[in-house]
XYZ file of N, CA and C in Angstrom:
873
model
N -37.669 7.167 77.574
C -37.563 5.842 78.190
C -38.795 5.014 77.877
N -39.968 5.650 77.991
C -41.209 4.939 77.686
C -41.285 4.563 76.223
N -40.729 5.428 75.350
C -40.746 5.140 73.929
C -39.885 3.921 73.606
N -38.696 3.846 74.279
C -37.827 2.694 74.049
C -38.476 1.407 74.540
N -39.145 1.472 75.661
C -39.810 0.274 76.181
C -40.955 -0.154 75.287
N -41.655 0.790 74.678
C -42.743 0.432 73.767
C -42.203 -0.218 72.493
N -41.059 0.272 72.010
C -40.435 -0.344 70.834
C -40.009 -1.771 71.153
N -39.383 -1.958 72.317
C -38.975 -3.301 72.718
C -40.183 -4.222 72.880
N -41.276 -3.687 73.417
C -42.492 -4.489 73.611
C -43.093 -4.894 72.280
N -43.075 -3.959 71.309
C -43.643 -4.284 69.997
C -42.789 -5.296 69.246
N -41.468 -5.272 69.487
C -40.583 -6.202 68.790
C -40.594 -7.594 69.400
N -40.733 -7.667 70.720
C -40.604 -8.949 71.404
C -41.944 -9.476 71.890
N -42.599 -8.677 72.719
C -43.818 -9.188 73.376
C -44.982 -9.324 72.403
N -45.170 -8.330 71.539
C -46.326 -8.343 70.654
C -46.045 -8.957 69.288
N -44.781 -9.386 69.072
C -44.467 -9.994 67.776
C -45.071 -11.390 67.698
N -45.731 -11.708 66.593
C -46.361 -13.037 66.496
C -45.319 -14.144 66.508
N -45.588 -15.188 67.268
C -44.689 -16.323 67.351
C -44.907 -17.251 66.174
N -43.878 -18.038 65.911
C -43.973 -19.016 64.831
C -44.876 -20.161 65.285
N -45.986 -20.302 64.627
C -46.950 -21.355 64.990
C -46.599 -22.664 64.290
N -46.283 -22.549 63.026
C -45.965 -23.754 62.245
C -44.610 -23.579 61.589
N -43.695 -24.500 61.894
C -42.370 -24.448 61.312
C -42.364 -25.183 59.980
N -41.499 -24.736 59.079
C -41.398 -25.395 57.787
C -40.808 -26.787 57.962
N -41.395 -27.740 57.311
C -40.926 -29.114 57.422
C -39.747 -29.386 56.491
N -39.770 -28.790 55.318
C -38.687 -29.040 54.373
C -37.526 -28.079 54.634
N -36.299 -28.567 54.370
C -35.089 -27.763 54.562
C -34.930 -26.781 53.411
N -34.139 -25.765 53.658
C -33.855 -24.794 52.613
C -32.987 -25.444 51.537
N -32.868 -24.752 50.400
C -32.120 -25.306 49.281
C -30.630 -25.383 49.550
N -29.933 -26.051 48.644
C -28.493 -26.252 48.797
C -27.718 -24.938 48.750
N -28.222 -23.960 48.037
C -27.521 -22.679 47.934
C -27.446 -21.990 49.291
N -28.519 -22.086 50.076
C -28.536 -21.468 51.409
C -27.500 -22.128 52.322
N -27.449 -23.458 52.309
C -26.490 -24.170 53.160
C -25.050 -23.929 52.690
N -24.859 -23.796 51.379
C -23.522 -23.466 50.875
C -23.082 -22.099 51.369
N -24.016 -21.146 51.400
C -23.686 -19.813 51.903
C -23.272 -19.861 53.368
N -23.981 -20.657 54.166
C -23.633 -20.773 55.592
C -22.253 -21.395 55.769
N -21.941 -22.401 54.968
C -20.619 -23.035 55.055
C -19.525 -22.039 54.685
N -19.762 -21.243 53.650
C -18.772 -20.239 53.251
C -18.566 -19.196 54.342
N -19.635 -18.821 55.038
C -19.501 -17.870 56.134
C -18.647 -18.452 57.263
N -18.907 -19.700 57.624
C -18.157 -20.333 58.710
C -16.679 -20.428 58.349
N -16.390 -20.906 57.153
C -14.991 -21.063 56.734
C -14.323 -19.697 56.561
N -15.075 -18.717 56.051
C -14.504 -17.396 55.828
C -14.092 -16.701 57.106
N -14.884 -16.865 58.184
C -14.549 -16.209 59.446
C -13.392 -16.895 60.163
N -12.875 -17.972 59.622
C -11.693 -18.627 60.190
C -10.404 -18.087 59.605
N -10.486 -17.069 58.774
C -9.291 -16.516 58.142
C -8.356 -15.876 59.141
N -7.074 -15.843 58.794
C -6.065 -15.262 59.665
C -5.862 -13.781 59.404
N -4.778 -13.258 59.974
C -4.462 -11.842 59.825
C -3.485 -11.658 58.667
N -3.140 -10.432 58.422
C -2.218 -10.144 57.334
C -2.934 -9.934 56.015
N -2.154 -9.648 54.978
C -2.713 -9.353 53.664
C -3.422 -10.563 53.081
N -2.759 -11.699 53.110
C -3.361 -12.888 52.518
C -4.524 -13.402 53.363
N -4.487 -13.142 54.657
C -5.639 -13.474 55.489
C -6.863 -12.650 55.120
N -6.654 -11.363 54.811
C -7.759 -10.514 54.378
C -8.313 -10.969 53.024
N -7.420 -11.342 52.120
C -7.886 -11.859 50.831
C -8.737 -13.112 51.020
N -8.303 -13.968 51.913
C -9.050 -15.197 52.205
C -10.437 -14.874 52.767
N -10.487 -13.965 53.740
C -11.755 -13.636 54.401
C -12.728 -12.989 53.424
N -12.279 -11.967 52.699
C -13.192 -11.231 51.814
C -13.640 -12.080 50.629
N -12.785 -12.987 50.157
C -13.198 -13.830 49.039
C -14.304 -14.797 49.457
N -14.137 -15.454 50.594
C -15.147 -16.423 51.042
C -16.423 -15.735 51.524
N -16.281 -14.617 52.221
C -17.487 -13.886 52.640
C -18.239 -13.346 51.434
N -17.511 -12.868 50.436
C -18.184 -12.391 49.224
C -18.958 -13.497 48.533
N -18.367 -14.688 48.430
C -19.086 -15.817 47.836
C -20.290 -16.215 48.685
N -20.137 -16.129 50.007
C -21.263 -16.438 50.886
C -22.421 -15.470 50.706
N -22.123 -14.173 50.620
C -23.190 -13.184 50.398
C -23.812 -13.351 49.009
N -23.015 -13.736 48.025
C -23.558 -13.970 46.690
C -24.538 -15.148 46.695
N -24.153 -16.231 47.389
C -25.063 -17.377 47.497
C -26.340 -16.999 48.240
N -26.221 -16.181 49.275
C -27.407 -15.733 50.006
C -28.302 -14.870 49.127
N -27.692 -14.037 48.285
C -28.490 -13.217 47.371
C -29.231 -14.088 46.355
N -28.543 -15.116 45.836
C -29.198 -16.035 44.905
C -30.334 -16.783 45.598
N -30.099 -17.213 46.831
C -31.148 -17.908 47.592
C -32.356 -17.002 47.830
N -32.094 -15.727 48.186
C -33.202 -14.795 48.426
C -33.967 -14.509 47.137
N -33.307 -14.487 45.996
C -33.959 -14.189 44.718
C -34.755 -15.383 44.189
N -34.221 -16.593 44.362
C -34.833 -17.776 43.757
C -35.821 -18.441 44.695
N -35.435 -18.675 45.946
C -36.255 -19.452 46.868
C -37.195 -18.586 47.705
N -36.652 -17.557 48.329
C -37.453 -16.745 49.255
C -38.273 -15.701 48.518
N -37.741 -15.212 47.392
C -38.413 -14.155 46.628
C -38.643 -12.913 47.477
N -37.590 -12.519 48.222
C -37.667 -11.349 49.099
C -36.676 -10.307 48.591
N -37.209 -9.166 48.160
C -36.346 -8.143 47.573
C -35.400 -7.528 48.598
N -35.857 -7.364 49.851
C -34.992 -6.741 50.850
C -33.825 -7.651 51.227
N -34.075 -8.946 51.396
C -32.993 -9.882 51.709
C -32.003 -9.946 50.552
N -32.524 -9.991 49.335
C -31.646 -10.006 48.162
C -30.796 -8.743 48.094
N -31.409 -7.587 48.347
C -30.696 -6.310 48.227
C -29.547 -6.212 49.223
N -29.832 -6.561 50.495
C -28.787 -6.475 51.505
C -27.632 -7.419 51.202
N -27.916 -8.634 50.843
C -26.846 -9.593 50.562
C -26.053 -9.211 49.315
N -26.740 -8.651 48.315
C -26.030 -8.247 47.111
C -25.119 -7.051 47.396
N -25.573 -6.105 48.216
C -24.747 -4.956 48.584
C -23.501 -5.420 49.349
N -23.682 -6.347 50.282
C -22.546 -6.870 51.035
C -21.573 -7.630 50.128
N -22.120 -8.327 49.130
C -21.259 -9.007 48.167
C -20.414 -8.000 47.388
N -21.016 -6.904 46.962
C -20.277 -5.874 46.220
C -19.184 -5.269 47.089
N -19.478 -5.026 48.372
C -18.474 -4.449 49.280
C -17.287 -5.395 49.443
N -17.568 -6.681 49.653
C -16.488 -7.664 49.795
C -15.662 -7.772 48.507
N -16.341 -7.717 47.384
C -15.636 -7.799 46.108
C -14.726 -6.596 45.904
N -15.210 -5.410 46.259
C -14.387 -4.202 46.118
C -13.184 -4.243 47.061
N -13.382 -4.738 48.283
C -12.264 -4.864 49.208
C -11.225 -5.858 48.691
N -11.689 -6.958 48.115
C -10.778 -7.961 47.565
C -9.951 -7.373 46.423
N -10.602 -6.639 45.526
C -9.884 -6.017 44.403
C -8.892 -4.974 44.904
N -9.293 -4.195 45.916
C -8.419 -3.155 46.454
C -7.161 -3.753 47.078
N -7.302 -4.811 47.880
C -6.149 -5.443 48.526
C -5.253 -6.104 47.487
N -5.863 -6.752 46.482
C -5.074 -7.377 45.426
C -4.269 -6.346 44.658
N -4.869 -5.203 44.394
C -4.159 -4.129 43.688
C -2.996 -3.609 44.525
N -3.200 -3.475 45.848
C -2.134 -2.998 46.716
C -0.950 -3.961 46.714
N -1.246 -5.264 46.726
C -0.171 -6.255 46.755
C 0.631 -6.229 45.461
N -0.060 -6.184 44.322
C 0.619 -6.250 43.032
C 1.214 -4.912 42.607
N 0.754 -3.816 43.207
C 1.286 -2.508 42.817
C 2.541 -2.128 43.584
N 2.949 -2.971 44.547
C 4.161 -2.681 45.301
C 5.370 -3.053 44.450
N 6.090 -2.066 43.969
C 7.290 -2.289 43.151
C 8.473 -1.602 43.818
N 9.643 -2.203 43.663
C 10.846 -1.686 44.290
C 11.967 -1.617 43.261
N 13.006 -0.920 43.652
C 14.236 -0.946 42.871
C 14.864 -2.335 42.964
N 15.806 -2.611 42.088
C 16.392 -3.950 42.028
C 17.032 -4.340 43.357
N 17.702 -3.381 44.007
C 18.348 -3.685 45.282
C 17.331 -4.102 46.341
N 16.187 -3.430 46.364
C 15.162 -3.791 47.337
C 14.538 -5.141 47.006
N 14.366 -5.445 45.737
C 13.840 -6.752 45.349
C 14.769 -7.869 45.782
N 16.073 -7.668 45.586
C 17.046 -8.679 46.011
C 17.049 -8.809 47.530
N 16.983 -7.682 48.215
C 16.986 -7.695 49.674
C 15.752 -8.405 50.227
N 14.609 -8.151 49.618
C 13.378 -8.791 50.106
C 13.396 -10.297 49.863
N 13.757 -10.708 48.654
C 13.729 -12.133 48.323
C 14.787 -12.920 49.087
N 15.906 -12.282 49.450
C 16.992 -12.994 50.114
C 16.895 -12.984 51.627
N 16.328 -11.939 52.212
C 16.342 -11.804 53.673
C 14.953 -11.727 54.288
N 14.104 -10.836 53.792
C 12.827 -10.584 54.453
C 11.755 -11.600 54.077
N 11.718 -12.026 52.844
C 10.697 -12.985 52.429
C 10.824 -14.318 53.150
N 12.048 -14.897 53.303
C 12.155 -16.148 54.076
C 11.679 -16.024 55.511
N 11.675 -14.804 56.061
C 11.182 -14.595 57.419
C 9.674 -14.415 57.476
N 9.009 -14.434 56.305
C 7.558 -14.288 56.263
C 7.079 -12.858 56.402
N 7.913 -11.892 56.042
C 7.526 -10.478 56.142
C 6.654 -10.124 54.939
N 5.430 -9.633 55.141
C 4.568 -9.275 54.008
C 5.145 -8.100 53.211
N 4.758 -8.046 51.948
C 5.243 -6.972 51.079
C 4.862 -5.575 51.582
N 3.622 -5.340 52.050
C 3.297 -3.993 52.549
C 4.176 -3.561 53.720
N 4.539 -4.504 54.588
C 5.433 -4.156 55.698
C 6.822 -3.802 55.178
N 7.317 -4.597 54.241
C 8.628 -4.294 53.658
C 8.594 -2.977 52.890
N 7.462 -2.675 52.292
C 7.335 -1.403 51.577
C 7.491 -0.231 52.552
N 6.907 -0.356 53.744
C 7.067 0.685 54.762
C 8.521 0.839 55.170
N 9.227 -0.292 55.284
C 10.650 -0.244 55.633
C 11.464 0.391 54.503
N 11.148 0.009 53.269
C 11.913 0.508 52.128
C 11.714 2.009 51.910
N 10.499 2.499 52.154
C 10.231 3.921 51.937
C 11.014 4.812 52.895
N 11.470 4.228 54.015
C 12.235 5.013 54.989
C 13.733 4.953 54.738
N 14.149 4.350 53.633
C 15.575 4.151 53.381
C 15.949 4.703 52.007
N 17.217 4.579 51.693
C 17.745 4.984 50.392
C 18.878 4.041 49.992
N 19.075 3.897 48.688
C 20.144 3.054 48.171
C 21.350 3.934 47.841
N 22.517 3.560 48.355
C 23.727 4.366 48.205
C 24.812 3.510 47.555
N 25.611 4.134 46.688
C 26.738 3.461 46.034
C 28.040 3.858 46.721
N 28.886 2.874 46.998
C 30.198 3.116 47.599
C 31.255 2.527 46.673
N 32.099 3.391 46.117
C 33.101 2.943 45.163
C 34.253 2.223 45.854
N 34.992 1.467 45.062
C 36.100 0.671 45.577
C 37.139 1.556 46.269
N 37.595 1.075 47.443
C 38.600 1.740 48.283
C 38.107 3.038 48.909
N 36.837 3.319 48.772
C 36.255 4.448 49.501
C 35.770 3.960 50.858
N 35.764 4.857 51.827
C 35.421 4.483 53.204
C 33.964 4.801 53.510
N 33.309 3.851 54.097
C 31.963 4.095 54.631
C 32.058 4.840 55.960
N 33.051 4.476 56.766
C 33.276 5.133 58.052
C 34.762 5.098 58.361
N 35.240 6.143 59.070
C 36.647 6.222 59.447
C 36.760 6.245 60.967
N 37.717 5.499 61.459
C 37.899 5.344 62.896
C 38.163 6.688 63.569
N 37.339 6.973 64.592
C 37.502 8.186 65.369
C 37.027 9.452 64.698
N 36.429 9.371 63.499
C 36.009 10.567 62.781
C 34.530 10.553 62.404
N 34.046 9.435 61.890
C 32.676 9.370 61.372
C 31.680 9.195 62.521
N 30.663 10.017 62.535
C 29.634 9.913 63.570
C 28.656 8.787 63.247
N 28.050 8.241 64.289
C 27.082 7.148 64.139
C 25.697 7.772 64.000
N 25.261 7.958 62.774
C 23.973 8.615 62.538
C 23.099 7.859 61.543
N 23.404 6.577 61.299
C 22.642 5.800 60.326
C 22.832 4.315 60.600
N 22.018 3.519 59.929
C 22.124 2.059 59.955
C 22.036 1.581 58.516
N 22.997 0.751 58.107
C 23.077 0.356 56.697
C 23.217 -1.151 56.586
N 22.699 -1.674 55.467
C 22.819 -3.098 55.147
C 23.389 -3.242 53.744
N 24.430 -4.045 53.628
C 25.106 -4.244 52.350
C 24.255 -5.133 51.436
N 24.103 -4.705 50.192
C 23.337 -5.468 49.210
C 24.262 -6.174 48.229
N 25.319 -5.522 47.812
C 26.279 -6.122 46.883
C 27.673 -5.602 47.193
N 28.704 -6.427 46.902
C 30.071 -6.041 47.164
C 30.594 -6.642 48.459
N 31.737 -6.116 48.929
C 32.339 -6.588 50.175
C 33.046 -5.437 50.866
N 32.878 -5.357 52.183
C 33.443 -4.293 53.006
C 34.510 -4.896 53.923
N 35.643 -4.212 54.033
C 36.727 -4.631 54.924
C 36.701 -3.782 56.186
N 36.744 -4.444 57.342
C 36.700 -3.751 58.632
C 38.085 -3.823 59.260
N 38.633 -2.679 59.614
C 39.956 -2.614 60.239
C 39.904 -1.693 61.450
N 40.869 -1.897 62.359
C 41.042 -1.016 63.514
C 42.531 -0.759 63.675
N 42.927 0.497 63.667
C 44.344 0.891 63.712
C 45.135 0.215 62.598
N 44.516 0.050 61.426
C 45.172 -0.559 60.295
C 45.207 -2.074 60.314
N 44.716 -2.716 61.385
C 44.721 -4.173 61.499
C 43.369 -4.737 61.058
N 43.433 -5.761 60.215
C 42.217 -6.358 59.669
C 41.440 -7.098 60.754
N 40.115 -6.897 60.765
C 39.243 -7.602 61.710
C 38.409 -8.671 61.003
N 37.564 -8.248 60.077
C 36.705 -9.199 59.367
C 36.116 -8.501 58.146
N 35.439 -9.304 57.336
C 34.727 -8.781 56.167
C 33.235 -8.677 56.465
N 32.588 -7.801 55.719
C 31.127 -7.704 55.741
C 30.622 -8.128 54.372
N 29.757 -9.123 54.368
C 29.223 -9.697 53.132
C 27.831 -9.157 52.859
N 27.290 -9.394 51.654
C 25.930 -8.930 51.354
C 24.910 -9.456 52.348
N 23.912 -8.614 52.622
C 22.802 -8.873 53.531
C 23.246 -8.927 54.991
N 24.377 -8.258 55.278
C 24.803 -8.026 56.647
C 24.808 -6.523 56.913
N 24.541 -6.156 58.163
C 24.605 -4.743 58.531
C 26.055 -4.270 58.554
N 26.259 -3.037 58.140
C 27.595 -2.464 58.180
C 27.961 -1.980 59.577
N 26.978 -1.501 60.313
C 27.265 -0.833 61.579
C 26.322 -1.271 62.696
N 25.982 -2.551 62.742
C 25.087 -3.044 63.795
C 25.697 -2.917 65.199
N 27.010 -3.201 65.425
C 27.540 -3.009 66.787
C 27.472 -1.562 67.248
N 27.782 -0.628 66.341
C 27.710 0.790 66.704
C 26.279 1.211 66.997
N 25.336 0.714 66.203
C 23.921 1.045 66.420
C 23.451 0.527 67.768
N 23.825 -0.704 68.097
C 23.353 -1.327 69.332
C 24.027 -0.741 70.565
N 25.185 -0.099 70.391
C 25.925 0.425 71.538
C 25.379 1.750 72.046
N 24.520 2.397 71.255
C 24.020 3.719 71.626
C 22.529 3.685 71.906
N 22.121 4.503 72.857
C 20.701 4.732 73.089
C 20.188 5.772 72.083
N 18.878 5.868 71.933
C 18.351 6.821 70.940
C 18.801 8.264 71.161
N 19.055 8.637 72.420
C 19.428 10.025 72.711
C 20.934 10.237 72.738
N 21.714 9.173 72.592
C 23.172 9.287 72.667
C 23.792 9.478 71.286
N 25.004 9.993 71.278
C 25.772 10.153 70.046
C 27.129 9.497 70.220
N 27.722 9.113 69.104
C 29.021 8.453 69.169
C 29.713 8.489 67.826
N 30.941 7.981 67.809
C 31.726 7.916 66.580
C 32.234 6.486 66.391
N 32.561 6.158 65.173
C 33.037 4.814 64.854
C 34.416 4.583 65.462
N 34.622 3.369 65.990
C 35.916 2.940 66.514
C 36.644 2.022 65.536
N 36.070 1.829 64.357
C 36.684 1.016 63.308
C 36.569 1.762 61.987
N 37.315 1.280 61.003
C 37.255 1.833 59.650
C 36.642 0.795 58.727
N 35.676 1.215 57.930
C 35.003 0.335 56.979
C 35.347 0.814 55.573
N 36.012 -0.044 54.804
C 36.493 0.310 53.476
C 35.929 -0.668 52.454
N 35.494 -0.164 51.316
C 34.946 -1.011 50.258
C 36.076 -1.695 49.506
N 36.043 -3.022 49.474
C 37.026 -3.781 48.693
C 36.640 -3.829 47.223
N 35.346 -3.739 46.948
C 34.830 -3.681 45.581
C 33.784 -2.582 45.523
N 33.271 -2.320 44.340
C 32.153 -1.390 44.232
C 30.954 -1.981 44.969
N 30.381 -1.207 45.864
C 29.332 -1.722 46.757
C 28.058 -0.895 46.616
N 26.964 -1.558 46.915
C 25.653 -0.899 47.022
C 25.050 -1.313 48.356
N 24.548 -0.323 49.098
C 23.952 -0.647 50.393
C 22.695 0.192 50.606
N 21.816 -0.344 51.455
C 20.581 0.342 51.840
C 20.828 1.036 53.169
N 20.479 2.306 53.236
C 20.799 3.128 54.400
C 19.531 3.708 55.010
N 19.428 3.613 56.349
C 18.346 4.248 57.101
C 18.964 5.311 58.004
N 18.470 6.530 57.909
C 18.928 7.576 58.807
C 18.424 7.295 60.216
N 19.252 7.608 61.207
C 18.990 7.190 62.582
C 17.672 7.746 63.132
N 17.479 9.044 62.999
C 16.266 9.662 63.544
C 15.024 9.157 62.828
N 15.116 9.000 61.526
C 13.970 8.528 60.753
C 13.627 7.088 61.101
N 14.652 6.279 61.363
C 14.406 4.885 61.702
C 13.796 4.752 63.089
N 14.255 5.553 64.035
C 13.652 5.522 65.372
C 12.193 5.984 65.328
N 11.889 6.940 64.476
C 10.506 7.366 64.307
C 9.660 6.237 63.729
N 10.235 5.480 62.792
C 9.539 4.324 62.228
C 9.298 3.264 63.298
N 10.266 3.044 64.183
C 10.104 2.075 65.266
C 8.989 2.494 66.213
N 8.898 3.792 66.475
C 7.852 4.277 67.380
C 6.461 4.093 66.783
N 6.354 4.168 65.473
C 5.052 4.027 64.819
C 4.665 2.587 64.572
N 5.661 1.703 64.408
C 5.388 0.297 64.067
C 6.212 -0.598 64.997
N 5.574 -1.124 66.031
C 6.267 -1.973 66.986
C 6.742 -3.275 66.338
N 5.997 -3.765 65.354
C 6.388 -4.996 64.675
C 7.726 -4.817 63.950
N 7.902 -3.694 63.283
C 9.157 -3.412 62.585
C 10.293 -3.234 63.590
N 9.999 -2.624 64.732
C 11.015 -2.452 65.762
C 11.519 -3.801 66.267
N 10.601 -4.726 66.531
C 11.010 -6.057 66.990
C 11.765 -6.808 65.895
N 11.344 -6.620 64.642
C 12.029 -7.278 63.530
C 13.481 -6.829 63.431
N 13.725 -5.529 63.487
C 15.086 -5.020 63.398
C 15.907 -5.422 64.617
N 15.274 -5.516 65.767
C 15.988 -5.951 66.961
C 16.530 -7.362 66.781
N 15.722 -8.243 66.204
C 16.165 -9.620 65.952
C 17.262 -9.646 64.890
N 17.081 -8.893 63.800
C 18.084 -8.888 62.724
C 19.419 -8.335 63.201
N 19.371 -7.255 63.972
C 20.613 -6.655 64.460
C 21.315 -7.592 65.437
N 20.551 -8.218 66.337
C 21.152 -9.157 67.275
C 21.814 -10.330 66.573
N 21.154 -10.877 65.563
C 21.733 -11.978 64.794
C 22.985 -11.536 64.047
N 22.961 -10.313 63.510
C 24.113 -9.809 62.776
C 25.314 -9.605 63.688
N 25.091 -9.101 64.890
C 26.191 -8.920 65.841
C 26.787 -10.273 66.226
N 25.942 -11.275 66.409
C 26.444 -12.616 66.729
C 27.315 -13.155 65.593
N 26.896 -12.936 64.353
C 27.708 -13.378 63.208
C 29.065 -12.676 63.191
N 29.089 -11.403 63.523
C 30.360 -10.667 63.545
C 31.263 -11.160 64.671
N 30.679 -11.523 65.812
C 31.486 -12.072 66.893
C 32.145 -13.385 66.483
N 31.381 -14.237 65.801
C 31.954 -15.498 65.344
C 33.033 -15.255 64.282
N 32.828 -14.244 63.440
C 33.849 -13.920 62.447
C 35.136 -13.451 63.120
N 35.001 -12.658 64.189
C 36.178 -12.245 64.946
C 36.834 -13.427 65.643
N 35.999 -14.332 66.147
C 36.514 -15.496 66.857
C 37.381 -16.366 65.951
N 37.032 -16.424 64.677
C 37.819 -17.208 63.726
C 39.186 -16.598 63.467
N 39.350 -15.320 63.786
C 40.633 -14.655 63.545
C 41.575 -14.763 64.735
N 41.083 -15.247 65.865
C 41.878 -15.240 67.089
C 42.459 -16.634 67.329
N 43.754 -16.716 67.566
C 44.424 -17.986 67.825
C 45.306 -17.840 69.063
N 45.613 -18.977 69.679
C 46.592 -19.004 70.757
C 47.696 -19.970 70.369
N 48.665 -20.120 71.260
C 49.895 -20.859 71.025
C 49.926 -21.840 69.885
N 49.163 -22.956 69.955
C 49.270 -24.034 68.979
C 48.158 -23.982 67.939
N 47.775 -22.778 67.541
C 46.798 -22.575 66.476
C 45.412 -23.093 66.838
N 45.106 -23.191 68.130
C 43.766 -23.575 68.535
C 42.890 -22.324 68.592
N 41.622 -22.488 68.268
C 40.695 -21.357 68.389
C 40.478 -21.029 69.866
N 40.370 -19.762 70.120
C 40.102 -19.331 71.489
C 38.921 -18.369 71.471
N 38.032 -18.542 72.409
C 36.828 -17.726 72.433
C 37.160 -16.328 72.948
N 36.959 -15.313 72.097
C 37.310 -13.945 72.475
C 36.412 -13.395 73.565
N 35.296 -14.080 73.847
C 34.368 -13.563 74.851
C 34.685 -14.044 76.258
N 35.679 -14.965 76.428
C 36.030 -15.456 77.750
C 36.809 -14.390 78.515
N 36.472 -14.164 79.787
C 37.188 -13.131 80.560
C 38.680 -13.385 80.650
N 39.114 -14.667 80.729
C 40.542 -14.950 80.824
C 41.301 -14.419 79.617
N 40.652 -14.479 78.443
C 41.323 -13.983 77.243
C 41.503 -12.473 77.302
N 40.507 -11.785 77.832
C 40.632 -10.338 77.939
C 41.774 -9.964 78.881
N 41.933 -10.744 79.962
C 43.029 -10.458 80.879
C 44.370 -10.695 80.209
N 44.437 -11.764 79.359
C 45.695 -12.112 78.717
C 46.063 -11.126 77.621
N 45.055 -10.707 76.831
C 45.329 -9.864 75.678
C 45.387 -8.390 76.010
N 44.721 -7.976 77.097
C 44.679 -6.562 77.460
C 45.044 -6.415 78.931
N 46.307 -6.153 79.252
C 46.717 -6.025 80.649
C 45.979 -4.919 81.373
N 45.531 -3.903 80.641
C 44.840 -2.794 81.294
C 43.528 -3.215 81.893
N 42.960 -4.324 81.385
C 41.664 -4.765 81.868
C 41.767 -5.669 83.080
N 43.012 -6.085 83.450
C 43.160 -7.048 84.533
C 42.701 -6.490 85.864
N 42.809 -5.178 86.027
C 42.397 -4.582 87.280
C 41.064 -3.903 87.226
N 40.308 -4.151 86.184
C 39.024 -3.489 86.044
C 38.025 -4.048 87.034
N 37.026 -3.283 87.462
C 36.013 -3.776 88.401
C 35.274 -4.989 87.873
N 35.031 -5.018 86.563
C 34.303 -6.155 86.001
C 35.121 -7.437 86.128
N 36.454 -7.340 85.863
C 37.313 -8.514 85.972
C 37.442 -8.958 87.415
N 37.611 -7.997 88.334
C 37.700 -8.347 89.752
C 36.429 -9.018 90.238
N 35.298 -8.518 89.788
C 34.021 -9.107 90.193
C 33.900 -10.533 89.672
N 34.334 -10.755 88.414
C 34.282 -12.103 87.847
C 35.208 -13.043 88.611
N 36.444 -12.560 88.952
C 37.399 -13.397 89.666
C 36.880 -13.735 91.054
N 36.322 -12.747 91.770
C 35.817 -12.986 93.120
C 34.652 -13.964 93.119
N 33.754 -13.802 92.142
C 32.598 -14.709 92.078
C 33.046 -16.127 91.777
N 34.097 -16.296 90.940
C 34.591 -17.628 90.609
C 35.264 -18.249 91.823
N 36.051 -17.463 92.599
C 36.669 -17.992 93.808
C 35.631 -18.379 94.845
N 34.576 -17.592 94.910
C 33.506 -17.915 95.861
C 32.816 -19.228 95.486
N 32.642 -19.463 94.195
C 32.019 -20.706 93.763
C 32.932 -21.900 94.040
N 34.294 -21.706 93.916
C 35.217 -22.805 94.183
C 35.225 -23.177 95.653
N 35.013 -22.163 96.502
C 34.933 -22.471 97.926
C 33.684 -23.280 98.248
């Protein structure tokens, strides 16, 4: 304790004070270095934010090294600033190499440029998503899933081709490229639950899709919360698109569109649901509001 207090005393109390301040300002190189430091520390997050920060900080340390060599003539100040400049330069080269070395198969390139890039997803994040998946080919008239038989153990997104969705042989809707094949089934189950498809998905043409195995994808979500939130938004949007596609197939008497999500429609189309607790609760709440 006494040793620490003596060190503090020698640094502060016994250190000679500045008696005469320099009247002239430092050179332009010193002020340029300070400006680069201020602007560099305003960089954002992400890959390009790191490139921005390390590039400006590296230039700032380089200017400080030049100032220490030319104006101050201090070897220690020059050495420290030059070492920091080298570190920033190496970090900049390393990040640039990581960005440019990320290569994908053609399907992943199309998927990134069409869906993930417009959302502002960085390449390293997409690389993590792609490494957890595989590209699968589905030939024409082959089934991706069969009603009542295929288990729900994966999540897939169509890259090329078209998928026909049917239930009991009746056509429901098509699945186009960059739509999930099984987003409703995925969203209907908890991570610990199991289930089977209630629809049949058949390839109308030769198709290519990206597939994530269920357990592997949940493990990825646990490790990367950002990816989990991203997929939650994509799946929710995809389910909404499928609902609207179903809505376009539903008509009533005079060919008017009818919203399949209205409770009255469920009562009309499915007599078994008329006595369900959910329908009774909706009817009672509506009567209570009318009163």
